Tab-separated table of C-alpha atoms in Angstrom:
chain	number	residue	atom	x	y	z
A	1	MET	CA	3.678	6.733	25.056
A	2	VAL	CA	4.661	3.735	22.928
A	3	ARG	CA	6.523	2.111	25.824
A	4	SER	CA	3.511	2.520	28.110
A	5	LEU	CA	1.216	0.995	25.495
A	6	GLN	CA	3.582	-1.946	25.088
A	7	ALA	CA	3.563	-2.504	28.835
A	8	VAL	CA	-0.235	-2.603	28.846
A	9	ALA	CA	-0.292	-5.027	25.905
A	10	SER	CA	2.266	-7.430	27.388
A	11	ALA	CA	0.533	-7.426	30.764
A	12	ALA	CA	-2.799	-8.519	29.277
A	13	ALA	CA	-3.019	-12.275	28.807
A	14	VAL	CA	-6.514	-12.031	27.296
A	15	LEU	CA	-7.918	-9.022	25.491
A	16	CYS	CA	-10.953	-7.563	27.210
A	17	ALA	CA	-14.375	-6.887	25.777
A	18	GLY	CA	-15.445	-3.377	24.881
A	19	LEU	CA	-17.509	-0.879	26.805
A	20	SER	CA	-21.002	-1.243	28.151
A	21	ASN	CA	-23.664	0.210	25.889
A	22	ALA	CA	-24.633	2.522	28.747
A	23	GLN	CA	-21.155	3.795	29.584
A	24	SER	CA	-20.194	7.385	28.798
A	25	THR	CA	-16.664	8.025	27.573
A	26	GLY	CA	-16.576	11.807	27.888
A	27	TYR	CA	-15.899	12.172	24.141
A	28	THR	CA	-18.805	13.103	21.892
A	29	SER	CA	-17.695	10.993	18.941
A	30	CYS	CA	-16.991	7.943	21.094
A	31	ASP	CA	-20.311	8.364	22.928
A	32	ALA	CA	-22.082	8.386	19.565
A	33	ILE	CA	-20.826	4.829	19.009
A	34	VAL	CA	-21.976	3.787	22.493
A	35	ASP	CA	-25.413	5.358	21.929
A	36	ALA	CA	-25.695	3.371	18.680
A	37	GLY	CA	-25.460	0.159	20.703
A	38	LEU	CA	-21.888	-0.584	19.610
A	39	GLY	CA	-20.113	0.036	22.898
A	40	GLU	CA	-18.766	-3.513	23.090
A	41	ARG	CA	-16.678	-2.738	19.987
A	42	LEU	CA	-15.222	0.464	21.455
A	43	PHE	CA	-11.853	0.673	23.223
A	44	LEU	CA	-10.296	3.451	25.304
A	45	GLY	CA	-6.670	3.932	26.285
A	46	THR	CA	-7.389	3.385	29.983
A	47	GLY	CA	-9.461	1.047	32.073
A	48	ALA	CA	-10.815	-2.352	31.124
A	49	THR	CA	-10.384	-1.865	27.364
A	50	ALA	CA	-6.819	-0.538	27.430
A	51	ALA	CA	-5.325	-3.830	26.226
A	52	ASN	CA	-7.529	-3.830	23.109
A	53	TYR	CA	-6.705	-0.190	22.477
A	54	SER	CA	-2.985	-0.864	22.835
A	55	GLU	CA	-3.124	-3.886	20.510
A	56	SER	CA	-4.778	-1.785	17.808
A	57	ILE	CA	-2.300	1.086	18.063
A	58	LEU	CA	0.774	-1.178	18.170
A	59	SER	CA	-0.374	-3.082	15.088
A	60	TYR	CA	0.460	-0.165	12.762
A	61	TYR	CA	3.426	-0.743	10.475
A	62	SER	CA	4.988	2.668	11.082
A	63	GLY	CA	6.344	3.895	14.390
A	64	THR	CA	4.978	7.344	13.536
A	65	GLN	CA	1.455	5.948	13.389
A	66	ARG	CA	1.955	4.108	16.660
A	67	GLU	CA	2.519	7.411	18.439
A	68	ILE	CA	-0.875	8.797	17.369
A	69	THR	CA	-3.449	8.144	20.078
A	70	PRO	CA	-7.139	8.680	19.209
A	71	PHE	CA	-9.765	9.271	21.874
A	72	CYS	CA	-11.071	5.775	21.146
A	73	VAL	CA	-10.811	2.899	18.694
A	74	PHE	CA	-13.924	1.352	17.167
A	75	GLN	CA	-13.419	-2.187	15.881
A	76	PRO	CA	-16.476	-3.402	13.952
A	77	HIS	CA	-16.963	-7.076	13.155
A	78	SER	CA	-19.313	-6.658	10.189
A	79	THR	CA	-20.369	-4.335	7.404
A	80	GLU	CA	-23.613	-3.704	9.242
A	81	GLU	CA	-21.701	-2.414	12.260
A	82	VAL	CA	-19.698	-0.079	9.999
A	83	SER	CA	-22.997	1.199	8.614
A	84	LEU	CA	-24.391	1.866	12.091
A	85	ALA	CA	-21.209	3.691	13.061
A	86	VAL	CA	-21.274	5.962	10.009
A	87	LYS	CA	-24.907	6.840	10.702
A	88	ALA	CA	-24.011	7.639	14.312
A	89	LEU	CA	-20.978	9.753	13.421
A	90	ALA	CA	-22.469	11.594	10.441
A	91	PRO	CA	-24.178	14.445	12.358
A	92	LEU	CA	-21.727	17.235	13.132
A	93	SER	CA	-23.158	17.399	16.644
A	94	ALA	CA	-21.980	13.832	17.196
A	95	ALA	CA	-18.413	14.119	16.099
A	96	GLY	CA	-17.265	17.508	14.876
A	97	LYS	CA	-14.967	17.944	11.873
A	98	TRP	CA	-11.871	16.058	10.735
A	99	ASN	CA	-11.933	13.614	13.600
A	100	ILE	CA	-12.602	10.228	12.012
A	101	ALA	CA	-9.928	7.913	10.591
A	102	VAL	CA	-10.452	4.572	8.868
A	103	ARG	CA	-7.788	1.865	8.760
A	104	SER	CA	-7.519	-1.631	7.397
A	105	ALA	CA	-4.130	-3.343	7.803
A	106	GLY	CA	-2.446	-0.085	8.870
A	107	HIS	CA	0.551	-0.287	6.535
A	108	SER	CA	0.636	3.385	5.534
A	109	VAL	CA	3.643	5.306	6.792
A	110	TRP	CA	1.867	8.649	7.240
A	111	ASN	CA	-1.144	9.673	9.277
A	112	ASN	CA	-3.914	8.881	6.832
A	113	ASN	CA	-5.301	5.949	8.831
A	114	ASN	CA	-5.089	7.143	12.431
A	115	ILE	CA	-6.080	10.369	14.140
A	116	ALA	CA	-5.013	12.134	17.291
A	117	GLN	CA	-8.177	13.816	18.579
A	118	GLY	CA	-11.012	11.672	17.353
A	119	ILE	CA	-12.104	8.125	16.640
A	120	THR	CA	-10.259	5.532	14.568
A	121	ILE	CA	-12.343	2.845	12.853
A	122	ASP	CA	-10.219	-0.320	12.818
A	123	LEU	CA	-11.495	-2.761	10.158
A	124	ARG	CA	-9.098	-5.612	10.930
A	125	ARG	CA	-11.838	-7.886	12.326
A	126	ILE	CA	-13.505	-7.818	8.899
A	127	ASN	CA	-10.817	-10.006	7.393
A	128	GLN	CA	-12.469	-13.193	6.122
A	129	THR	CA	-11.441	-14.719	2.790
A	130	THR	CA	-14.097	-16.840	1.072
A	131	VAL	CA	-13.778	-18.579	-2.295
A	132	HIS	CA	-16.919	-18.955	-4.374
A	133	ASN	CA	-16.869	-21.776	-6.882
A	134	THR	CA	-18.866	-19.916	-9.471
A	135	THR	CA	-18.502	-19.535	-13.204
A	136	SER	CA	-18.917	-15.775	-13.134
A	137	CYS	CA	-16.321	-13.337	-14.414
A	138	LYS	CA	-15.627	-15.217	-17.653
A	139	GLY	CA	-15.224	-18.626	-16.098
A	140	THR	CA	-13.091	-17.698	-13.099
A	141	ALA	CA	-13.806	-18.204	-9.434
A	142	VAL	CA	-14.367	-15.267	-7.101
A	143	ALA	CA	-12.464	-14.642	-3.879
A	144	SER	CA	-14.301	-12.389	-1.432
A	145	ILE	CA	-11.893	-10.682	0.960
A	146	GLY	CA	-12.777	-8.487	3.908
A	147	ALA	CA	-11.296	-4.997	3.980
A	148	GLY	CA	-9.254	-5.702	7.109
A	149	ALA	CA	-7.332	-8.600	5.560
A	150	GLN	CA	-3.632	-8.712	4.741
A	151	TRP	CA	-2.351	-10.180	1.503
A	152	GLY	CA	-0.297	-13.017	2.951
A	153	PRO	CA	-3.087	-14.802	4.850
A	154	ALA	CA	-5.602	-14.062	2.075
A	155	LEU	CA	-3.363	-15.647	-0.567
A	156	LEU	CA	-2.666	-18.698	1.559
A	157	GLU	CA	-6.412	-19.238	1.941
A	158	ILE	CA	-7.287	-19.069	-1.751
A	159	GLU	CA	-4.297	-21.254	-2.594
A	160	LYS	CA	-6.051	-24.091	-0.750
A	161	TYR	CA	-8.353	-24.203	-3.787
A	162	GLY	CA	-5.560	-24.228	-6.360
A	163	LEU	CA	-6.198	-20.571	-7.156
A	164	THR	CA	-4.283	-17.324	-7.054
A	165	MET	CA	-4.993	-13.666	-7.801
A	166	THR	CA	-3.506	-10.331	-8.819
A	167	ALA	CA	-2.282	-9.588	-5.334
A	168	GLY	CA	0.178	-7.523	-3.368
A	169	ARG	CA	3.684	-8.811	-2.841
A	170	VAL	CA	4.371	-8.331	0.882
A	171	GLY	CA	2.395	-10.359	3.386
A	172	ASN	CA	1.442	-7.622	5.852
A	173	VAL	CA	0.299	-5.089	3.241
A	174	GLY	CA	-3.460	-4.568	3.435
A	175	VAL	CA	-5.800	-5.729	0.701
A	176	ALA	CA	-7.884	-2.563	0.964
A	177	GLY	CA	-5.177	0.082	0.823
A	178	LEU	CA	-3.240	-1.511	-2.021
A	179	THR	CA	-6.324	-2.168	-4.153
A	180	LEU	CA	-7.954	1.246	-3.678
A	181	GLY	CA	-4.676	2.836	-4.824
A	182	GLY	CA	-4.461	0.664	-7.946
A	183	GLY	CA	-2.199	-2.156	-6.823
A	184	LEU	CA	1.015	-3.332	-8.485
A	185	SER	CA	1.454	-7.108	-8.540
A	186	PHE	CA	3.742	-9.833	-9.812
A	187	HIS	CA	0.810	-10.691	-12.109
A	188	SER	CA	0.587	-7.160	-13.579
A	189	GLY	CA	2.315	-8.165	-16.813
A	190	ARG	CA	-0.529	-10.536	-17.638
A	191	ARG	CA	-3.506	-8.985	-15.865
A	192	GLY	CA	-2.820	-5.325	-15.081
A	193	LEU	CA	-3.307	-3.816	-11.623
A	194	ALA	CA	-4.945	-5.500	-8.652
A	195	CYS	CA	-7.948	-3.183	-8.961
A	196	ASP	CA	-8.491	-4.410	-12.523
A	197	ASP	CA	-9.397	-7.851	-11.159
A	198	VAL	CA	-12.006	-6.594	-8.687
A	199	VAL	CA	-15.459	-7.646	-9.907
A	200	ASN	CA	-17.472	-6.135	-7.059
A	201	TYR	CA	-17.070	-3.827	-4.062
A	202	GLU	CA	-19.289	-3.802	-0.987
A	203	VAL	CA	-19.349	-0.177	0.207
A	204	VAL	CA	-20.771	1.788	3.119
A	205	LEU	CA	-21.694	5.239	1.826
A	206	ALA	CA	-21.733	8.532	3.702
A	207	ASP	CA	-25.389	8.124	4.698
A	208	GLY	CA	-24.682	4.683	6.127
A	209	SER	CA	-26.356	2.771	3.308
A	210	ILE	CA	-24.692	-0.432	2.072
A	211	VAL	CA	-24.365	-0.861	-1.689
A	212	ASN	CA	-22.600	-3.144	-4.136
A	213	ALA	CA	-20.647	-1.594	-6.991
A	214	ASN	CA	-19.943	-3.641	-10.102
A	215	LYS	CA	-20.356	-3.461	-13.880
A	216	THR	CA	-24.148	-3.519	-13.699
A	217	SER	CA	-24.918	-1.886	-10.351
A	218	ASN	CA	-23.445	1.498	-9.392
A	219	ALA	CA	-21.118	1.177	-12.374
A	220	ARG	CA	-19.675	4.687	-12.075
A	221	LEU	CA	-18.756	4.081	-8.440
A	222	PHE	CA	-17.271	0.728	-9.492
A	223	LYS	CA	-14.897	2.442	-11.901
A	224	ALA	CA	-14.037	5.282	-9.509
A	225	LEU	CA	-13.034	2.857	-6.759
A	226	LYS	CA	-10.443	1.339	-9.112
A	227	GLY	CA	-7.623	3.647	-8.043
A	228	GLY	CA	-9.689	6.528	-6.638
A	229	GLY	CA	-8.777	5.920	-3.012
A	230	SER	CA	-10.981	6.840	-0.066
A	231	ASN	CA	-13.094	9.541	-1.702
A	232	PHE	CA	-16.409	7.703	-1.942
A	233	GLY	CA	-17.150	5.413	0.997
A	234	ILE	CA	-15.776	2.678	3.236
A	235	VAL	CA	-15.213	-0.491	1.244
A	236	THR	CA	-15.825	-3.470	3.508
A	237	ARG	CA	-15.423	-6.321	0.994
A	238	PHE	CA	-13.552	-6.836	-2.249
A	239	ASP	CA	-14.671	-9.572	-4.656
A	240	PHE	CA	-11.725	-10.522	-6.859
A	241	ALA	CA	-11.485	-12.666	-9.937
A	242	ALA	CA	-9.378	-15.662	-8.936
A	243	PHE	CA	-7.655	-17.876	-11.455
A	244	PRO	CA	-5.717	-21.159	-11.498
A	245	GLY	CA	-2.401	-20.952	-9.697
A	246	GLY	CA	0.343	-23.111	-8.325
A	247	ASP	CA	3.994	-22.701	-7.542
A	248	ILE	CA	5.860	-19.686	-8.786
A	249	TYR	CA	9.643	-19.413	-8.974
A	250	GLY	CA	11.533	-16.554	-7.394
A	251	GLY	CA	12.387	-14.732	-4.209
A	252	THR	CA	14.726	-12.135	-2.763
A	253	VAL	CA	18.449	-12.166	-3.524
A	254	PHE	CA	21.276	-9.816	-2.443
A	255	SER	CA	24.793	-9.375	-3.758
A	256	THR	CA	27.739	-7.065	-3.173
A	257	TRP	CA	27.634	-3.528	-4.539
A	258	ASP	CA	30.260	-4.249	-7.188
A	259	GLN	CA	27.670	-6.442	-8.950
A	260	LYS	CA	25.223	-3.551	-9.301
A	261	ASP	CA	25.683	-2.973	-13.039
A	262	ALA	CA	24.945	-6.568	-13.979
A	263	ILE	CA	21.819	-6.676	-11.823
A	264	VAL	CA	20.551	-3.311	-13.098
A	265	ASP	CA	21.068	-4.423	-16.701
A	266	SER	CA	19.079	-7.600	-16.047
A	267	PHE	CA	16.292	-5.663	-14.320
A	268	GLN	CA	15.901	-3.258	-17.231
A	269	GLN	CA	15.776	-6.177	-19.656
A	270	VAL	CA	12.942	-7.766	-17.676
A	271	ILE	CA	10.879	-4.605	-18.223
A	272	THR	CA	11.687	-4.555	-21.940
A	273	ASP	CA	10.721	-8.217	-22.249
A	274	VAL	CA	7.292	-8.009	-20.563
A	275	ALA	CA	5.641	-8.097	-23.985
A	276	VAL	CA	7.171	-11.527	-24.691
A	277	ARG	CA	7.466	-12.814	-21.109
A	278	PRO	CA	4.466	-11.296	-19.258
A	279	SER	CA	4.807	-13.783	-16.387
A	280	ASP	CA	8.231	-12.376	-15.437
A	281	SER	CA	8.605	-9.535	-12.986
A	282	GLU	CA	11.473	-8.174	-10.918
A	283	ILE	CA	12.060	-5.597	-8.218
A	284	LEU	CA	15.473	-3.898	-8.000
A	285	LEU	CA	16.789	-2.898	-4.560
A	286	PHE	CA	19.583	-0.536	-3.498
A	287	ARG	CA	19.892	-0.981	0.267
A	288	TRP	CA	22.143	0.866	2.703
A	289	ASP	CA	22.211	-0.443	6.258
A	290	PRO	CA	25.381	0.605	8.121
A	291	ALA	CA	24.636	-1.841	10.929
A	292	ALA	CA	24.621	-4.717	8.412
A	293	GLY	CA	27.725	-3.853	6.452
A	294	GLY	CA	26.805	-0.832	4.381
A	295	ILE	CA	25.440	-0.727	0.847
A	296	MET	CA	24.387	-3.744	-1.187
A	297	VAL	CA	22.333	-4.461	-4.288
A	298	GLY	CA	19.421	-6.850	-4.408
A	299	ALA	CA	16.497	-7.964	-6.473
A	300	MET	CA	13.279	-9.900	-6.277
A	301	PRO	CA	12.892	-11.796	-9.567
A	302	VAL	CA	9.661	-13.775	-9.879
A	303	SER	CA	8.286	-15.991	-12.631
A	304	THR	CA	4.586	-16.497	-11.958
A	305	ALA	CA	4.755	-19.235	-14.635
A	306	ASN	CA	7.184	-21.122	-12.341
A	307	ASN	CA	9.853	-20.933	-15.044
A	308	ALA	CA	13.243	-21.459	-13.402
A	309	SER	CA	14.867	-21.178	-16.831
A	310	SER	CA	13.754	-17.603	-17.423
A	311	PRO	CA	16.695	-15.443	-18.594
A	312	MET	CA	16.249	-13.062	-15.645
A	313	PHE	CA	17.662	-15.657	-13.234
A	314	LYS	CA	20.899	-16.163	-15.167
A	315	VAL	CA	22.655	-13.124	-13.720
A	316	PHE	CA	22.345	-14.582	-10.218
A	317	ASP	CA	24.042	-17.786	-11.344
A	318	ASP	CA	27.043	-15.812	-12.577
A	319	ILE	CA	27.757	-13.489	-9.648
A	320	PRO	CA	28.589	-13.926	-5.947
A	321	VAL	CA	25.466	-13.907	-3.804
A	322	ILE	CA	25.225	-12.829	-0.154
A	323	TYR	CA	21.734	-14.200	0.329
A	324	SER	CA	19.215	-15.988	-1.874
A	325	GLY	CA	15.634	-16.925	-1.129
A	326	ILE	CA	14.872	-17.907	-4.730
A	327	ALA	CA	12.822	-21.097	-4.741
A	328	HIS	CA	9.754	-22.861	-6.062
A	329	GLN	CA	6.955	-21.695	-3.763
A	330	THR	CA	3.444	-20.345	-3.866
A	331	TYR	CA	2.680	-16.646	-4.184
A	332	GLY	CA	1.351	-16.657	-0.629
A	333	GLU	CA	4.485	-18.309	0.727
A	334	LEU	CA	6.633	-15.708	-1.008
A	335	ALA	CA	4.488	-12.894	0.403
A	336	MET	CA	4.776	-14.299	3.904
A	337	ALA	CA	8.554	-14.634	3.506
A	338	THR	CA	8.773	-10.877	2.805
A	339	TRP	CA	6.608	-10.022	5.815
A	340	ASP	CA	8.023	-6.941	7.529
A	341	SER	CA	6.866	-6.190	11.058
A	342	GLY	CA	7.857	-2.526	10.780
A	343	GLY	CA	7.915	-0.420	13.927
A	344	GLN	CA	10.455	2.213	12.882
A	345	ARG	CA	9.502	5.590	11.512
A	346	ASN	CA	9.287	5.477	7.718
A	347	ILE	CA	9.441	8.261	5.147
A	348	TRP	CA	8.496	7.630	1.505
A	349	PHE	CA	8.696	9.580	-1.732
A	350	SER	CA	7.938	8.129	-5.152
A	351	LEU	CA	8.265	8.987	-8.841
A	352	CYS	CA	7.845	7.250	-12.192
A	353	PHE	CA	10.193	7.595	-15.159
A	354	HIS	CA	11.105	5.825	-18.365
A	355	ASN	CA	13.133	2.637	-18.316
A	356	ASP	CA	16.227	4.776	-18.863
A	357	ARG	CA	19.579	3.921	-17.263
A	358	ARG	CA	20.482	7.580	-16.928
A	359	VAL	CA	17.705	8.158	-14.402
A	360	ILE	CA	18.668	5.073	-12.396
A	361	ASP	CA	22.255	6.360	-12.307
A	362	LYS	CA	21.026	9.771	-11.144
A	363	ALA	CA	19.004	8.102	-8.387
A	364	GLU	CA	22.127	6.198	-7.341
A	365	GLU	CA	24.144	9.427	-7.210
A	366	LEU	CA	21.497	11.067	-5.033
A	367	MET	CA	21.434	8.053	-2.725
A	368	HIS	CA	25.184	8.263	-2.141
A	369	GLY	CA	24.787	11.943	-1.253
A	370	LEU	CA	22.056	11.111	1.242
A	371	ILE	CA	24.196	8.361	2.754
A	372	SER	CA	26.979	10.876	3.415
A	373	ASP	CA	24.543	13.327	4.984
A	374	THR	CA	22.961	10.598	7.107
A	375	GLU	CA	26.324	9.390	8.408
A	376	ALA	CA	27.029	12.920	9.610
A	377	PHE	CA	23.578	13.543	11.108
A	378	ILE	CA	22.913	10.069	12.588
A	379	PRO	CA	26.328	8.604	13.437
A	380	ASP	CA	25.014	5.742	15.579
A	381	ASN	CA	24.130	3.548	12.540
A	382	SER	CA	20.461	3.314	13.559
A	383	ALA	CA	19.001	4.646	10.300
A	384	ASN	CA	18.904	2.883	6.950
A	385	LEU	CA	17.781	3.557	3.395
A	386	ILE	CA	16.322	1.607	0.528
A	387	TRP	CA	15.776	2.638	-3.072
A	388	VAL	CA	13.155	0.371	-4.685
A	389	PHE	CA	12.734	0.228	-8.480
A	390	GLN	CA	9.698	-1.605	-9.834
A	391	PRO	CA	8.532	-2.355	-13.389
A	392	LEU	CA	5.819	-0.233	-14.948
A	393	ALA	CA	5.709	-1.768	-18.417
A	394	LYS	CA	3.227	-0.409	-20.931
A	395	ALA	CA	1.330	-3.695	-20.663
A	396	TYR	CA	0.419	-2.849	-17.053
A	397	GLY	CA	-1.995	-0.215	-18.342
A	398	ARG	CA	-3.866	-2.487	-20.717
A	399	ASN	CA	-7.049	-2.456	-18.607
A	400	SER	CA	-6.823	1.135	-17.409
A	401	ALA	CA	-9.704	2.350	-19.551
A	402	ASN	CA	-11.802	0.553	-16.916
A	403	ASN	CA	-10.120	2.247	-13.951
A	404	VAL	CA	-9.245	5.848	-13.091
A	405	VAL	CA	-5.447	5.758	-12.791
A	406	GLY	CA	-5.004	6.806	-16.435
A	407	LEU	CA	-2.224	4.468	-17.515
A	408	ASP	CA	-4.039	3.704	-20.768
A	409	THR	CA	-3.231	7.233	-21.957
A	410	THR	CA	-0.282	8.426	-19.837
A	411	LEU	CA	1.943	5.334	-19.926
A	412	THR	CA	3.543	5.908	-23.320
A	413	ASN	CA	6.874	4.221	-22.512
A	414	ASP	CA	7.998	1.202	-20.548
A	415	SER	CA	8.721	2.774	-17.193
A	416	ILE	CA	9.916	2.335	-13.622
A	417	VAL	CA	8.284	3.167	-10.308
A	418	TRP	CA	10.907	4.518	-7.903
A	419	LEU	CA	10.349	4.470	-4.144
A	420	GLY	CA	12.855	6.199	-1.890
A	421	GLU	CA	12.406	5.097	1.704
A	422	ALA	CA	14.189	5.890	4.956
A	423	PHE	CA	13.869	4.084	8.298
A	424	CYS	CA	14.735	5.916	11.526
A	425	ASP	CA	13.974	6.098	15.231
A	426	THR	CA	13.285	9.677	16.356
A	427	ALA	CA	11.093	12.601	15.358
A	428	MET	CA	14.137	14.759	14.594
A	429	GLN	CA	15.533	12.071	12.315
A	430	GLU	CA	12.161	11.800	10.595
A	431	ALA	CA	12.150	15.554	9.973
A	432	PHE	CA	15.666	15.296	8.516
A	433	PHE	CA	14.651	12.553	6.079
A	434	GLN	CA	11.396	14.263	5.191
A	435	ALA	CA	13.326	17.330	4.041
A	436	ARG	CA	16.154	15.444	2.331
A	437	LEU	CA	13.960	12.926	0.519
A	438	GLY	CA	11.659	15.719	-0.594
A	439	ALA	CA	14.583	17.576	-2.123
A	440	ILE	CA	15.968	14.396	-3.703
A	441	SER	CA	12.594	13.537	-5.204
A	442	ALA	CA	12.305	17.015	-6.706
A	443	GLU	CA	15.836	16.870	-8.128
A	444	LEU	CA	15.321	13.410	-9.612
A	445	GLU	CA	12.014	14.456	-11.154
A	446	ALA	CA	13.572	17.584	-12.642
A	447	TYR	CA	16.372	15.501	-14.123
A	448	ALA	CA	13.954	13.013	-15.676
A	449	ILE	CA	11.965	15.885	-17.183
A	450	SER	CA	15.120	17.528	-18.517
A	451	ILE	CA	16.071	14.455	-20.567
A	452	GLY	CA	12.505	13.651	-21.649
A	453	ALA	CA	12.269	10.576	-19.438
A	454	ASN	CA	9.554	11.566	-16.947
A	455	THR	CA	6.452	9.390	-16.678
A	456	GLN	CA	3.400	11.355	-15.576
A	457	TRP	CA	1.811	8.795	-13.247
A	458	ARG	CA	2.363	8.849	-9.503
A	459	TYR	CA	1.484	5.664	-7.602
A	460	MET	CA	-0.919	6.582	-4.798
A	461	ASN	CA	0.324	3.806	-2.515
A	462	TYR	CA	3.933	5.047	-2.514
A	463	VAL	CA	3.858	8.825	-2.682
A	464	ASN	CA	4.504	11.169	0.215
A	465	PRO	CA	1.541	13.270	1.415
A	466	ALA	CA	3.368	16.296	-0.024
A	467	GLN	CA	2.908	14.777	-3.485
A	468	ASP	CA	-0.234	14.702	-5.623
A	469	PRO	CA	-1.094	11.357	-7.216
A	470	ILE	CA	-4.664	12.036	-8.378
A	471	SER	CA	-3.672	14.902	-10.674
A	472	SER	CA	-1.330	12.485	-12.461
A	473	TYR	CA	-4.340	10.426	-13.582
A	474	GLY	CA	-5.236	12.994	-16.257
A	475	ALA	CA	-7.858	15.744	-16.368
A	476	GLU	CA	-10.693	13.486	-17.544
A	477	ASN	CA	-10.201	11.036	-14.685
A	478	VAL	CA	-9.854	13.849	-12.145
A	479	GLU	CA	-13.234	15.246	-13.162
A	480	PHE	CA	-14.775	11.779	-13.181
A	481	ILE	CA	-13.562	11.145	-9.624
A	482	ARG	CA	-14.908	14.542	-8.558
A	483	ASP	CA	-18.312	13.877	-10.126
A	484	VAL	CA	-18.645	10.424	-8.557
A	485	ALA	CA	-17.572	11.729	-5.127
A	486	ASN	CA	-20.235	14.448	-5.346
A	487	GLU	CA	-22.835	11.934	-6.515
A	488	TYR	CA	-22.252	9.359	-3.778
A	489	ASP	CA	-21.172	11.702	-0.986
A	490	PRO	CA	-23.153	14.934	-1.563
A	491	THR	CA	-22.556	16.191	1.987
A	492	GLY	CA	-18.787	15.783	1.672
A	493	PHE	CA	-18.511	13.425	4.635
A	494	PHE	CA	-15.396	11.714	3.277
A	495	GLN	CA	-13.914	15.044	2.182
A	496	THR	CA	-14.349	16.971	5.428
A	497	ARG	CA	-14.977	14.446	8.186
A	498	VAL	CA	-12.669	11.518	7.400
A	499	SER	CA	-9.091	12.722	7.391
A	500	GLY	CA	-7.224	10.010	5.544
A	501	GLY	CA	-6.119	9.562	1.978
A	502	PHE	CA	-5.737	11.887	-0.983
A	503	LYS	CA	-8.887	13.995	-1.289
A	504	ILE	CA	-10.338	15.032	-4.631
A	505	SER	CA	-11.586	18.226	-2.944
A	506	ALA	CA	-7.969	19.249	-2.278
A	507	LEU	CA	-7.175	19.612	-5.991
C-alpha cells in the first residue's frame, strides 16, 4: 500500500483540490463533512484527490502510521472549519463510534493520530506562527502557533524577532503533541515544561463551540490541558510566552563506545548541576546501528546561555570524537539540524528513575542483550536501536502546581527520563521489538524499584500505548482531569468517538 501511495504522490506535480460539496463518498462520516459544506477540504484515496490523500498519509513520521489508510482525510484550514467538522461528526448517525482521529505533525509512533476505518482530521494547514508585541504575561511577548505547526519552522519564525521559547528539540516534532503531553525542552532548567509557558489555548469542544482557556477564562480547562493530552477538545492554537533569545551553544556529538564512562559521568553531573547552571542541558545517547559500524555513545549538550565554557563541554575536548555538530547557533537552527524524516517502523517504551549510575548500567546491560537477540532475529543489519537518557532535574517541576503532570509532588529526586527505541522495516520485526522492549522496560523498572531509584512519573510523549502515563500524575491530578473532561465533554465525544491518545476514561 505504501509503495502505491508513493507512486501516486510522485506522479502528481500539483496537488488537487478537494471534493465537490455535492459529491457523495459512500462513507457516512466522510459524507457528513461534505454535507457541512467542507467537501473541498476532503480527500479520498482514489480519484482526483488521491494525491492530497497520499501526501497526508506519507507525511507521518512512523512507517506503521503510513500503512493505516482512513476512508478519507479532512484537512481544515481554520479553527472555524474544525468547529464545523466536529458539529457534523458529533451525531452517532453521522459517524459511528471510534472512527475519528486527529493529527497535528504526525510524529507519534503508534496509531493514536490515524485510523483505519474512519476519518482522519489533519491539522497541518493550521500552522501559522504569529508574534504579538504585547506586554502581557509579565512583560514577555506572545507567540501564537497553530496546532499543525512543527517546532523547527515555528522557532525560526519567532527568532526573527530576537525571541525564543520553551520549545521542543527536534524540528519535525509537532507543537501540539509535545505541549499537550507536557513538553521537555532545553529551557526546562530555567522555565519548566513547554506547557508551563502556554498562556492561552484556543479549543474546539465536543459540541463544536470555540473557547479560549487561560488563567481568567475556563481556568480549569487551562490547567487540565497542561499535560492532560487529548481528553478535552481539539486545541487549534497555542499562545506561548516568548522571551529574549539569541545564539545557544551546543549540538550533537558521537564518540567510540570505549569513551562511554566519561560521557555518562559528565551527563550525570549536568543533571546534578541544574540548580547552579539552569541553562545547561544534555541528552545522552547509546546508539547501535550495525550498518554504520555497531555501537557508539553520543550526547547532545546545549547551553541556552551560549556559554561555550560550560564544564559539560570539557569531556568532548579530551576524548576522540567521531562526529561533532557543536556550534554557536540558534535554537531553531539546532532543531532543524536534528530533523529526522522517519519512515521506518518505530517502537518506544519509556521510564523515569533517579540519577543513579546503577540504573544506567542496568539499561546498558539490557541493551547488549537486545543487540544479541536482534542480530540473531534480523541478520541483515536493517534494524537499529537507540537508548535516550534525558535530564529530569527537580527544578523541572517548579511550575507543576499549575499543570497536571504532578512533578511538584512526585519528583523528589533529580532523575532521568529513559526512552528505549527500535527502528525496523517489517511487521514481524515490529512485533519482535514490541515484545522485547516491553520485557526490557518491565525488568528495568523492577530493578529501579528494587534499589529505591524509581521515579513515579511517566512522560506521556514517550511511553508505549501499553503503559499508563496519566496514573503517574498522582490521584489528585487524575481526578481533576476526570472532572474537567466530564465538565467540558459531558457526552464523552473525545472518550468514545476520537480514538487517539491516553484516555482518562480508561483508568
